[in-house]
Short mmCIF file of N, CA and C in Angstrom, two decimals:
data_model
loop_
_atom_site.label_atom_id
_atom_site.label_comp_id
_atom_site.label_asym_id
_atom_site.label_seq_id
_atom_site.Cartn_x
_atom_site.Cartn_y
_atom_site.Cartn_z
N UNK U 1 -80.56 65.83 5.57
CA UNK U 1 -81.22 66.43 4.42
C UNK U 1 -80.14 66.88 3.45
N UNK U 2 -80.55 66.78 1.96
CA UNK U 2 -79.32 67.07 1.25
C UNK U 2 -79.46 68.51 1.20
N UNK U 3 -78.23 69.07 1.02
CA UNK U 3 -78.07 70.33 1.41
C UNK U 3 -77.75 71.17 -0.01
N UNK U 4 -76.63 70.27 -0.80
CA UNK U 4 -75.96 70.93 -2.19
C UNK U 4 -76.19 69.25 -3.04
N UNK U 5 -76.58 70.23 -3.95
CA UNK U 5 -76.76 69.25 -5.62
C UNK U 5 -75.52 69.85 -6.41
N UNK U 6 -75.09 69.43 -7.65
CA UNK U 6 -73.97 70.64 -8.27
C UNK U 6 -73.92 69.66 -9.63
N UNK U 7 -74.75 70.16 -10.87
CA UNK U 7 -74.25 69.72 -11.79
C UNK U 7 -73.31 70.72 -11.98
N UNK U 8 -72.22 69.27 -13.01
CA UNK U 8 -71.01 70.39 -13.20
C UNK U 8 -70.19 69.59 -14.09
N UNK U 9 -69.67 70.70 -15.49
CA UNK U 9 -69.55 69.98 -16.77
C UNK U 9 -68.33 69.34 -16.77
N UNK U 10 -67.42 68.70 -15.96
CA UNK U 10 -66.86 67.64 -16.33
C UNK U 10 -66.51 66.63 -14.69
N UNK U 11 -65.72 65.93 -15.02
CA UNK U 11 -65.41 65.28 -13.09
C UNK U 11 -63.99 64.90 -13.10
N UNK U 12 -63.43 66.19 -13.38
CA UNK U 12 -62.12 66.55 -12.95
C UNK U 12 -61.62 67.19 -11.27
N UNK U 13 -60.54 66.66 -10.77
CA UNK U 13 -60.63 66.85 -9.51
C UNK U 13 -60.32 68.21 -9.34
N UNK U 14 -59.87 69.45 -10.44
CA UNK U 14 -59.94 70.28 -10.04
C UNK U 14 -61.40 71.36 -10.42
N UNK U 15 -62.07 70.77 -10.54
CA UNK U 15 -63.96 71.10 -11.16
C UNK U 15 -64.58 70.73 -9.54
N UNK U 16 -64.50 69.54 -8.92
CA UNK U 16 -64.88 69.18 -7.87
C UNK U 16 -63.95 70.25 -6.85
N UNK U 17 -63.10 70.43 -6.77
CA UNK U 17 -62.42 71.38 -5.51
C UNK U 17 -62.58 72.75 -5.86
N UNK U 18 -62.76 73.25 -7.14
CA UNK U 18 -63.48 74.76 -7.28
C UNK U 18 -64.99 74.90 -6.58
N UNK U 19 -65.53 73.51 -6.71
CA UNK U 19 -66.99 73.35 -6.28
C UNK U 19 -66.76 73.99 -4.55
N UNK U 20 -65.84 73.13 -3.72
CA UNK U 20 -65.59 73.11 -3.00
C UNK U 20 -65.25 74.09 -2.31
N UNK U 21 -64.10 75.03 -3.20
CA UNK U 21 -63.94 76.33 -2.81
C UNK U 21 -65.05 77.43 -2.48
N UNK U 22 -65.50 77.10 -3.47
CA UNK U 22 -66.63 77.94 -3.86
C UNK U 22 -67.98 78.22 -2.74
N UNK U 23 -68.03 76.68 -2.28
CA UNK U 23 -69.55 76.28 -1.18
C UNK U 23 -68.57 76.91 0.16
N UNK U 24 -67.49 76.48 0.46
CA UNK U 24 -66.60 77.21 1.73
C UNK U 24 -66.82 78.76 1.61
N UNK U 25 -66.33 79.56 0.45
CA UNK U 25 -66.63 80.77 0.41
C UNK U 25 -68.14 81.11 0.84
N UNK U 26 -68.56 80.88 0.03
CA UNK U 26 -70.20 81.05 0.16
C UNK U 26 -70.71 81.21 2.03
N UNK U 27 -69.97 80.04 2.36
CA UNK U 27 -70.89 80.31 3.59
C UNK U 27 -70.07 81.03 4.95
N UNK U 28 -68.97 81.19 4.16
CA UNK U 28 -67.92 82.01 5.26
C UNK U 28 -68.54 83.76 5.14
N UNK U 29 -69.31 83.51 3.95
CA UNK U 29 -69.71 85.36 3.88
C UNK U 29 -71.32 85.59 4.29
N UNK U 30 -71.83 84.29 4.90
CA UNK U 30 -72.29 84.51 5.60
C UNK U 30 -72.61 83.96 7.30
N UNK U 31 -71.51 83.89 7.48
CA UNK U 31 -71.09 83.50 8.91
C UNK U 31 -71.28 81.95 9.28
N UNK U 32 -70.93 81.40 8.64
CA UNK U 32 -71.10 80.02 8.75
C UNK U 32 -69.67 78.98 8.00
N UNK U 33 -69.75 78.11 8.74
CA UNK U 33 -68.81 76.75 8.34
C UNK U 33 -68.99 75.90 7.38
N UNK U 34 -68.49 75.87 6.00
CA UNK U 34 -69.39 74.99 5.63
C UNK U 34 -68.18 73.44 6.33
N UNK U 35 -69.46 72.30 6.69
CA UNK U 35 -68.25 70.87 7.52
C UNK U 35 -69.35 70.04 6.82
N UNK U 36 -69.48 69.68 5.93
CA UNK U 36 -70.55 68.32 5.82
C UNK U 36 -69.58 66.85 6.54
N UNK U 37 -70.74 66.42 7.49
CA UNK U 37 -70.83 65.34 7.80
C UNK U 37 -70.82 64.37 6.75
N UNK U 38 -70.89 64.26 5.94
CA UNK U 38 -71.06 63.11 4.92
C UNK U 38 -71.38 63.62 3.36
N UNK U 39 -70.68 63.47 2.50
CA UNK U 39 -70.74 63.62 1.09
C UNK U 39 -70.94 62.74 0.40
N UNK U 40 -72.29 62.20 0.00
CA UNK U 40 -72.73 61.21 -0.92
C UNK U 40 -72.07 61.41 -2.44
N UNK U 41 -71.26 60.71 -2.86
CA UNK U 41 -70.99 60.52 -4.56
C UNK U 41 -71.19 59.43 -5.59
N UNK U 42 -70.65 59.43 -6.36
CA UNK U 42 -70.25 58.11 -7.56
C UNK U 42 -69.10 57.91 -7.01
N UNK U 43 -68.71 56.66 -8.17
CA UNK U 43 -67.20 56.30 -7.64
C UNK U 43 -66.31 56.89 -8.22
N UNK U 44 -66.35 58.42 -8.59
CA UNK U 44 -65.70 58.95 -9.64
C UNK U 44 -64.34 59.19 -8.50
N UNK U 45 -62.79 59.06 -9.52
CA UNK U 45 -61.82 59.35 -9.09
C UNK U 45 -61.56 60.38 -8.78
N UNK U 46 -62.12 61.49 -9.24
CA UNK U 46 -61.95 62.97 -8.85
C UNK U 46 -62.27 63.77 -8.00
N UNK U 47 -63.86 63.43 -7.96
CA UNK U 47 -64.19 63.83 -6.54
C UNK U 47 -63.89 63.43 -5.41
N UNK U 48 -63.23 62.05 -5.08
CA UNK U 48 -62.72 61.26 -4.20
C UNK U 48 -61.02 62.26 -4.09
N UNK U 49 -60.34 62.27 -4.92
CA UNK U 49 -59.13 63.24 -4.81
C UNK U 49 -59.76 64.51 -4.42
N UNK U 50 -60.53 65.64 -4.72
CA UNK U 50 -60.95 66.91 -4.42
C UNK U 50 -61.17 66.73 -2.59
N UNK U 51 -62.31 65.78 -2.51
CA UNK U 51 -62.41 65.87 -0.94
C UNK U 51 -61.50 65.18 0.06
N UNK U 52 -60.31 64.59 -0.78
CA UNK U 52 -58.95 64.01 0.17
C UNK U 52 -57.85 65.79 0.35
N UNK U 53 -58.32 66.12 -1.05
CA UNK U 53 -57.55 67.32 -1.07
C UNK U 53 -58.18 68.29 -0.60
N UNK U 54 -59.50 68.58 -0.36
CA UNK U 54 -60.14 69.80 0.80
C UNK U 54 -60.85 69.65 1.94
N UNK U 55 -60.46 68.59 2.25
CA UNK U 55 -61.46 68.56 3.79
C UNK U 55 -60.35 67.38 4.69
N UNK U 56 -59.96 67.91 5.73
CA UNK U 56 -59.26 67.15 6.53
C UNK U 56 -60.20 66.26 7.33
N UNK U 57 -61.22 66.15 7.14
CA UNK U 57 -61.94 64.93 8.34
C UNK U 57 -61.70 64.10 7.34
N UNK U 58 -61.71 62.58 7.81
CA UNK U 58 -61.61 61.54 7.30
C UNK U 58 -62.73 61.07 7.03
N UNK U 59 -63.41 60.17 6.35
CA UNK U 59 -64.33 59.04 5.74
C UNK U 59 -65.88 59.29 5.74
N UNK U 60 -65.75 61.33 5.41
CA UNK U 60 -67.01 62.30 5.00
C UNK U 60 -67.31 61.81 3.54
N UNK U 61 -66.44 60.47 3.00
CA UNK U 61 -67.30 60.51 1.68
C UNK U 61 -67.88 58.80 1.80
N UNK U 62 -68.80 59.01 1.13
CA UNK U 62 -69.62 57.93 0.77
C UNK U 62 -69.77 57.21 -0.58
N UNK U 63 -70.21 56.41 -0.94
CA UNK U 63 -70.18 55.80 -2.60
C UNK U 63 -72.03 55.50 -2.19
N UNK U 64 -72.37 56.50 -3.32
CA UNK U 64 -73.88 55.54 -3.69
C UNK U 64 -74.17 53.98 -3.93
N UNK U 65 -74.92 53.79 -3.34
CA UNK U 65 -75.44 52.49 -2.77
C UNK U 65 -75.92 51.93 -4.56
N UNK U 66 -76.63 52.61 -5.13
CA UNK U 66 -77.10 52.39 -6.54
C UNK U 66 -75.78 51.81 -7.64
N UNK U 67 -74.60 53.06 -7.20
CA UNK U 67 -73.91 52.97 -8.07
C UNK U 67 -72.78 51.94 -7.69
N UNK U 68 -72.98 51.13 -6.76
CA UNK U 68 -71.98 50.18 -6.33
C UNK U 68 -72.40 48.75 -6.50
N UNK U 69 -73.69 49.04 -6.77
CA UNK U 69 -74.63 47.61 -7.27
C UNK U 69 -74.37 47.78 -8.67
N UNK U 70 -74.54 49.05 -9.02
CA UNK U 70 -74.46 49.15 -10.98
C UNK U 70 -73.11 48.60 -11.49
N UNK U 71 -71.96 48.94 -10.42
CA UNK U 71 -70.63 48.47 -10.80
C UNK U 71 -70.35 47.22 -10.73
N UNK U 72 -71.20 46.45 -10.23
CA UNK U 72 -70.86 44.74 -9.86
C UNK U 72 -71.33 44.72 -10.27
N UNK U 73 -73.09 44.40 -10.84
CA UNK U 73 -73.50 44.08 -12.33
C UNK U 73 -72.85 44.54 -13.54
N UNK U 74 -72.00 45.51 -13.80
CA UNK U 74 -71.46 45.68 -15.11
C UNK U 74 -70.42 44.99 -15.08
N UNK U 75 -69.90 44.21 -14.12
CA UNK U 75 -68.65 42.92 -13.78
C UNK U 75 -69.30 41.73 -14.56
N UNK U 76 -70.43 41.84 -14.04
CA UNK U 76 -70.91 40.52 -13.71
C UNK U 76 -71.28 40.48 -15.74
N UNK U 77 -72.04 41.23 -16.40
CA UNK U 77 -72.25 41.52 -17.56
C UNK U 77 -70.59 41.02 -18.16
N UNK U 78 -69.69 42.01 -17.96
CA UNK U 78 -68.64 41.77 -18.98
C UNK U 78 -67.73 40.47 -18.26
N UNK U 79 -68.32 39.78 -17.82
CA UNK U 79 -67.62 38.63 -17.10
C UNK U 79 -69.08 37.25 -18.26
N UNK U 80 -69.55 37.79 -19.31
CA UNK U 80 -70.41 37.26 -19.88
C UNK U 80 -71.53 36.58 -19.21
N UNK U 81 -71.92 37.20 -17.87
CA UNK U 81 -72.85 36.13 -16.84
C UNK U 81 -74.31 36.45 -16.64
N UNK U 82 -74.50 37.83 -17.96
CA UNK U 82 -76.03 38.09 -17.31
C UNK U 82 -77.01 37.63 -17.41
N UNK U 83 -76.99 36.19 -18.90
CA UNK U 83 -77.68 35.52 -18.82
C UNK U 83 -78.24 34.66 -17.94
N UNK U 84 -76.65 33.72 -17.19
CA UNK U 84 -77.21 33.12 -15.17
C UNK U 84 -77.66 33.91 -14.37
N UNK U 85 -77.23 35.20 -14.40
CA UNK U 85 -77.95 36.44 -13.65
C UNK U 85 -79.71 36.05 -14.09
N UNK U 86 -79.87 36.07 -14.84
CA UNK U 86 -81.15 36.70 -14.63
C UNK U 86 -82.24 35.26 -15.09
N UNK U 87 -81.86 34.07 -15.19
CA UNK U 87 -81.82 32.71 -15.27
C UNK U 87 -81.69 31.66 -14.39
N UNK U 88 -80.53 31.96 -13.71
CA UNK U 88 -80.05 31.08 -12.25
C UNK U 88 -80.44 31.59 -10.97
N UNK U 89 -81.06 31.30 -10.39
CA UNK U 89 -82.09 31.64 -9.10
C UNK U 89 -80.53 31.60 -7.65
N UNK U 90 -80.09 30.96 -7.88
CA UNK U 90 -78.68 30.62 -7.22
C UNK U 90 -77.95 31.78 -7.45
N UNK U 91 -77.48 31.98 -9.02
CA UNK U 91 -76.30 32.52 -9.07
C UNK U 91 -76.89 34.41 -8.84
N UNK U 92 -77.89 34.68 -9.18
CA UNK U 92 -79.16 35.73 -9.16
C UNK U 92 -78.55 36.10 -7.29
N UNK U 93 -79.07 35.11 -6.24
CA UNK U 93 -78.79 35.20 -5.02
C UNK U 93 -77.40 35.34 -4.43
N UNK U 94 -75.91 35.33 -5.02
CA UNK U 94 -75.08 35.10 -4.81
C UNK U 94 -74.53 36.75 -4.98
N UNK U 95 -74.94 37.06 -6.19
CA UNK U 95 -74.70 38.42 -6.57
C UNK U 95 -75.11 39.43 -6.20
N UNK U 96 -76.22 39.00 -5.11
CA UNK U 96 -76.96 39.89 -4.84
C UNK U 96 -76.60 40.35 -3.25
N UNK U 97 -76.26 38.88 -3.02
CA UNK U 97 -75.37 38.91 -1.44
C UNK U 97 -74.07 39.79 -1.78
N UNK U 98 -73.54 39.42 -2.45
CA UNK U 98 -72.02 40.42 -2.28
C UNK U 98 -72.34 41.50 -2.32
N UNK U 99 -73.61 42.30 -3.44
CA UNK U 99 -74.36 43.85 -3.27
C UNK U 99 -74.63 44.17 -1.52
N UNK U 100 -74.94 43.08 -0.73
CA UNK U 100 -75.87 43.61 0.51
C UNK U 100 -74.64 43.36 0.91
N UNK U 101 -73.87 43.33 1.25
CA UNK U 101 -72.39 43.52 2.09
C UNK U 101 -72.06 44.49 2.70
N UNK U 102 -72.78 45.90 1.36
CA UNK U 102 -72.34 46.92 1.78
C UNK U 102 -73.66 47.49 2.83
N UNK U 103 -74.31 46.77 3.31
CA UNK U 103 -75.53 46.89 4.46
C UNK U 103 -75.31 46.21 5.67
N UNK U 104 -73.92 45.92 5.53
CA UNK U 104 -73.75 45.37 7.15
C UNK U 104 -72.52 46.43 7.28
N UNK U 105 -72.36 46.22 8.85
CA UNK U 105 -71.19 46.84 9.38
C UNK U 105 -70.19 46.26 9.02
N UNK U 106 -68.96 47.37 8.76
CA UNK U 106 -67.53 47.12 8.53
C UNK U 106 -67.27 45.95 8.82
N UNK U 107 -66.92 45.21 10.30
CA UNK U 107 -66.54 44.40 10.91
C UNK U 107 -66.83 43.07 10.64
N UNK U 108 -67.94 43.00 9.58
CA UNK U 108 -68.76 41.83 9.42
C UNK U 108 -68.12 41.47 8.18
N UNK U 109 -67.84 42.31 7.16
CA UNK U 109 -67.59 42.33 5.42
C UNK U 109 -66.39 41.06 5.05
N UNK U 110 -65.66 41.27 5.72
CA UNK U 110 -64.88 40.05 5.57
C UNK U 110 -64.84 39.02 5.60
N UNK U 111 -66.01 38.44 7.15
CA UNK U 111 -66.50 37.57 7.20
C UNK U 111 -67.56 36.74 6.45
N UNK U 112 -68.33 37.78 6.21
CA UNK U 112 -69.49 37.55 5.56
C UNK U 112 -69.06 37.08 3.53
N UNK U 113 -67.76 37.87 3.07
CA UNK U 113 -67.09 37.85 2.40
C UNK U 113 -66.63 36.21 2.00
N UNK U 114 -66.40 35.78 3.34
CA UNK U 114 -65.42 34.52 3.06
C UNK U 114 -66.46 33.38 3.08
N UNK U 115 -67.10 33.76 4.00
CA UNK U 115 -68.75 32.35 4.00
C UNK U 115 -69.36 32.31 2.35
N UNK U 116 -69.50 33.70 2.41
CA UNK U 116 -69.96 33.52 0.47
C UNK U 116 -69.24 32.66 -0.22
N UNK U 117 -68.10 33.31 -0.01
CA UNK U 117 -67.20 32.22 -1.42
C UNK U 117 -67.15 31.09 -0.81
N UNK U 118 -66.87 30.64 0.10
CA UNK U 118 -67.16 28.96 0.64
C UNK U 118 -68.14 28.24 0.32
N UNK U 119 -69.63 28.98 0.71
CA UNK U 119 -70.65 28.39 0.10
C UNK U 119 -71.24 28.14 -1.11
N UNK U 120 -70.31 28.53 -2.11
CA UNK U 120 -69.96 27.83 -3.70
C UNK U 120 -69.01 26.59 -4.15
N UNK U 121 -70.16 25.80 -4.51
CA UNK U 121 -69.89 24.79 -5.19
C UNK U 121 -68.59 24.87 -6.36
N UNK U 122 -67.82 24.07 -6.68
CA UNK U 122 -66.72 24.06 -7.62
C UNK U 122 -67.15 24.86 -9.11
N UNK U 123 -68.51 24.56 -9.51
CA UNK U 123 -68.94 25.14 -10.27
C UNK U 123 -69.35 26.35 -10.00
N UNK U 124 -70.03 26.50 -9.63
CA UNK U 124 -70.05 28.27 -9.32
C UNK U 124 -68.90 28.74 -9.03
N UNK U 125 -67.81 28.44 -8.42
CA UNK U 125 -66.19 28.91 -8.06
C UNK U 125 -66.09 29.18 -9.33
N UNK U 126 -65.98 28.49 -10.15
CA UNK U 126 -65.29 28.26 -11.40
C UNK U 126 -66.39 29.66 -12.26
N UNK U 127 -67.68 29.84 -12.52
CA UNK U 127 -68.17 30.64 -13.07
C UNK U 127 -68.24 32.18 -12.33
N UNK U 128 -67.86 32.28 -11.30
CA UNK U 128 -67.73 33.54 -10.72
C UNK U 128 -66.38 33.79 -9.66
N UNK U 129 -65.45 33.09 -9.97
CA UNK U 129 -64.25 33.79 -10.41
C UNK U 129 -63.71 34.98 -10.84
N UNK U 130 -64.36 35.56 -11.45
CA UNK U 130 -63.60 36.99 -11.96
C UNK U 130 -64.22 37.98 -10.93
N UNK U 131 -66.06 37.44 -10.97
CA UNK U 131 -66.68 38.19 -10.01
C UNK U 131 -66.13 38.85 -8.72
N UNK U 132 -65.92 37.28 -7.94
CA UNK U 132 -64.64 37.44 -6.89
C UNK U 132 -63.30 37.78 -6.49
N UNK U 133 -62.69 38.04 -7.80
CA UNK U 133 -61.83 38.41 -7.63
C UNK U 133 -61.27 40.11 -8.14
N UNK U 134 -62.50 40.18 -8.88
CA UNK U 134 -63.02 42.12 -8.96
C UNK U 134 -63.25 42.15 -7.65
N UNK U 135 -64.08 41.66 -7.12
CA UNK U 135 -64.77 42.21 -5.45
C UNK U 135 -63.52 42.65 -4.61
N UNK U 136 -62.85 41.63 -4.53
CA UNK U 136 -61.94 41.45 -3.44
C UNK U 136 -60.75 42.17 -3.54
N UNK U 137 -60.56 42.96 -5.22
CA UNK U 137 -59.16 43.80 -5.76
C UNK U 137 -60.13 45.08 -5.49
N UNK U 138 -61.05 45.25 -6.03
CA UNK U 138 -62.01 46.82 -6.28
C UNK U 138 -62.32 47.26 -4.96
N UNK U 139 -62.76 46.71 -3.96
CA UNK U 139 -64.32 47.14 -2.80
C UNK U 139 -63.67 46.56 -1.75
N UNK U 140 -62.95 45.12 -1.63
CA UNK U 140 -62.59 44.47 -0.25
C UNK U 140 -61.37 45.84 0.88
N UNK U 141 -60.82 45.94 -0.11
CA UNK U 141 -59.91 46.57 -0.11
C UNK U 141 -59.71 48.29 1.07
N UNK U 142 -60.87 48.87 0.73
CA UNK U 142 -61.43 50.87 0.87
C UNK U 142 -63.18 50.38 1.68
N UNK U 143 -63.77 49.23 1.95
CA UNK U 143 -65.27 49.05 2.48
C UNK U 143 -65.23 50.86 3.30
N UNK U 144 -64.49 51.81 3.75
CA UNK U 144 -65.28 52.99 4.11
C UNK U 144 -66.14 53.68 3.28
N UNK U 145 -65.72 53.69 2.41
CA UNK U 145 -66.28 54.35 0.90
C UNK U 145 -67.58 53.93 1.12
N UNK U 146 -67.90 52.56 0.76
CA UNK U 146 -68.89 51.94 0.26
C UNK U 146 -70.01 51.27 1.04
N UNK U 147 -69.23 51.30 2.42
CA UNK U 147 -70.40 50.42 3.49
C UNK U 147 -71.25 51.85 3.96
N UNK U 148 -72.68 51.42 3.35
CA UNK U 148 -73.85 52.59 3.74
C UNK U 148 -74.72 52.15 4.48
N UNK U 149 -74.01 51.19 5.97
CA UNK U 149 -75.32 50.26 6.64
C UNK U 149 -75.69 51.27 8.03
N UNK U 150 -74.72 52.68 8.25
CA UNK U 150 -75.77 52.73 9.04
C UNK U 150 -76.05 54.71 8.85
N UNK U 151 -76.41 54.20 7.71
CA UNK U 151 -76.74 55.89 6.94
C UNK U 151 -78.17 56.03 6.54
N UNK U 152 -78.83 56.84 6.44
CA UNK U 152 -80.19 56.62 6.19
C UNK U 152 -80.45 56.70 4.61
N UNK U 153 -79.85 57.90 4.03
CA UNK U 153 -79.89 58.00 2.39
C UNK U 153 -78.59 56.94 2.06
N UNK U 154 -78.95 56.08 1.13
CA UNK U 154 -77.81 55.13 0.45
C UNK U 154 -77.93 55.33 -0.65
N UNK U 155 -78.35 56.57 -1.49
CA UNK U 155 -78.04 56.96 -2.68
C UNK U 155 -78.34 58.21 -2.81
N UNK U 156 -77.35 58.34 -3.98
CA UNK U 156 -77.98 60.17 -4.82
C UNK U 156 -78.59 59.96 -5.73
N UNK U 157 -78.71 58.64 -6.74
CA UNK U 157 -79.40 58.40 -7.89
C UNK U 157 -80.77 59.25 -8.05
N UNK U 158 -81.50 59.54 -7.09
CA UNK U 158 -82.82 60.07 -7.47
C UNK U 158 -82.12 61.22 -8.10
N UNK U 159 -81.19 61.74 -7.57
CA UNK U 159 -81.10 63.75 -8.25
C UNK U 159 -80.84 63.36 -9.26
N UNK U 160 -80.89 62.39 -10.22
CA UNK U 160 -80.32 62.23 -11.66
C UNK U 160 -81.97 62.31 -12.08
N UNK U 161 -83.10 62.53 -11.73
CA UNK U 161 -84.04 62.24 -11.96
C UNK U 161 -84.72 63.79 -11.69
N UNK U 162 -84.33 64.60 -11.51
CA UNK U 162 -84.42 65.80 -11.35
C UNK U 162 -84.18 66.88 -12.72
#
């Protein structure tokens, strides 16, 4: 269950670790730990530095599931392709596979990674190229962040709707 929401006016990593300070205090005065098991975010750089810089457990943060699909379609957009996106029944399915990647286990991503790009034709190589090679510089790279296959919430997007 989500526990803390926090709008907060900018996403500087020291705005995110005051946050931080702040929720630790809070519950130390009233006899409690604060330890989240898991911190759902964006892919913002700051909050990713704040919780490297205040919490010694390792790989308590997560990347919204929403916002990791939004980031490969805005590839796929400034890679001029949203017209085959939303036109090419193929290329539509291709893009959509590299999105569900992050719904399998770790162990699989690479694999599953390399069958994709194999199973493109010279032409599709050739038109999603950049695609692939954002994927594989951006996301191949950190998959803890981003693989939400065996989490039950895979986004925060709804609290933007709040």
């Amino acid at each position: 269950i989500p526990a803390v929401y926090a709008l907060l006016p900018n996403r500087k990593t020291t705005t995110y670790s005051y946050l931080f300070h702040v929720l630790f205090s809070e519950a130390k005065k009233i006899g409690k730990t604060f330890a989240p098991i898991l911190i759902m975010t964006d892919f913002e750089p700051g909050v990713t530095r704040a919780i490297a810089l205040d919490f010694t457990e390792k790989n308590i943060q997560k990347g919204c599931f929403f916002r990791f699909c939004q980031a490969i379609y805005r590839k796929v957009q400034s890679n001029s392709l949203s017209t085959a996106y939303l036109e090419d029944i193929r290329m539509r399915s291709v893009i959509r596979q590299l999105m569900a990647l992050a719904l399998v286990p770790h162990e699989h991503v690479s694999l599953l990674f390399d069958h994709l790009l194999e199973g493109l034709d010279e032409h599709e190589r050739e038109q999603l190229d950049g695609i692939f090679k954002y994927f594989e510089t951006q996301w191949l790279r950190q998959t803890n962040m981003w693989i939400v296959f065996s989490i039950s919430d895979r986004t925060n997007n709804y609290s933007e709707g709040m």
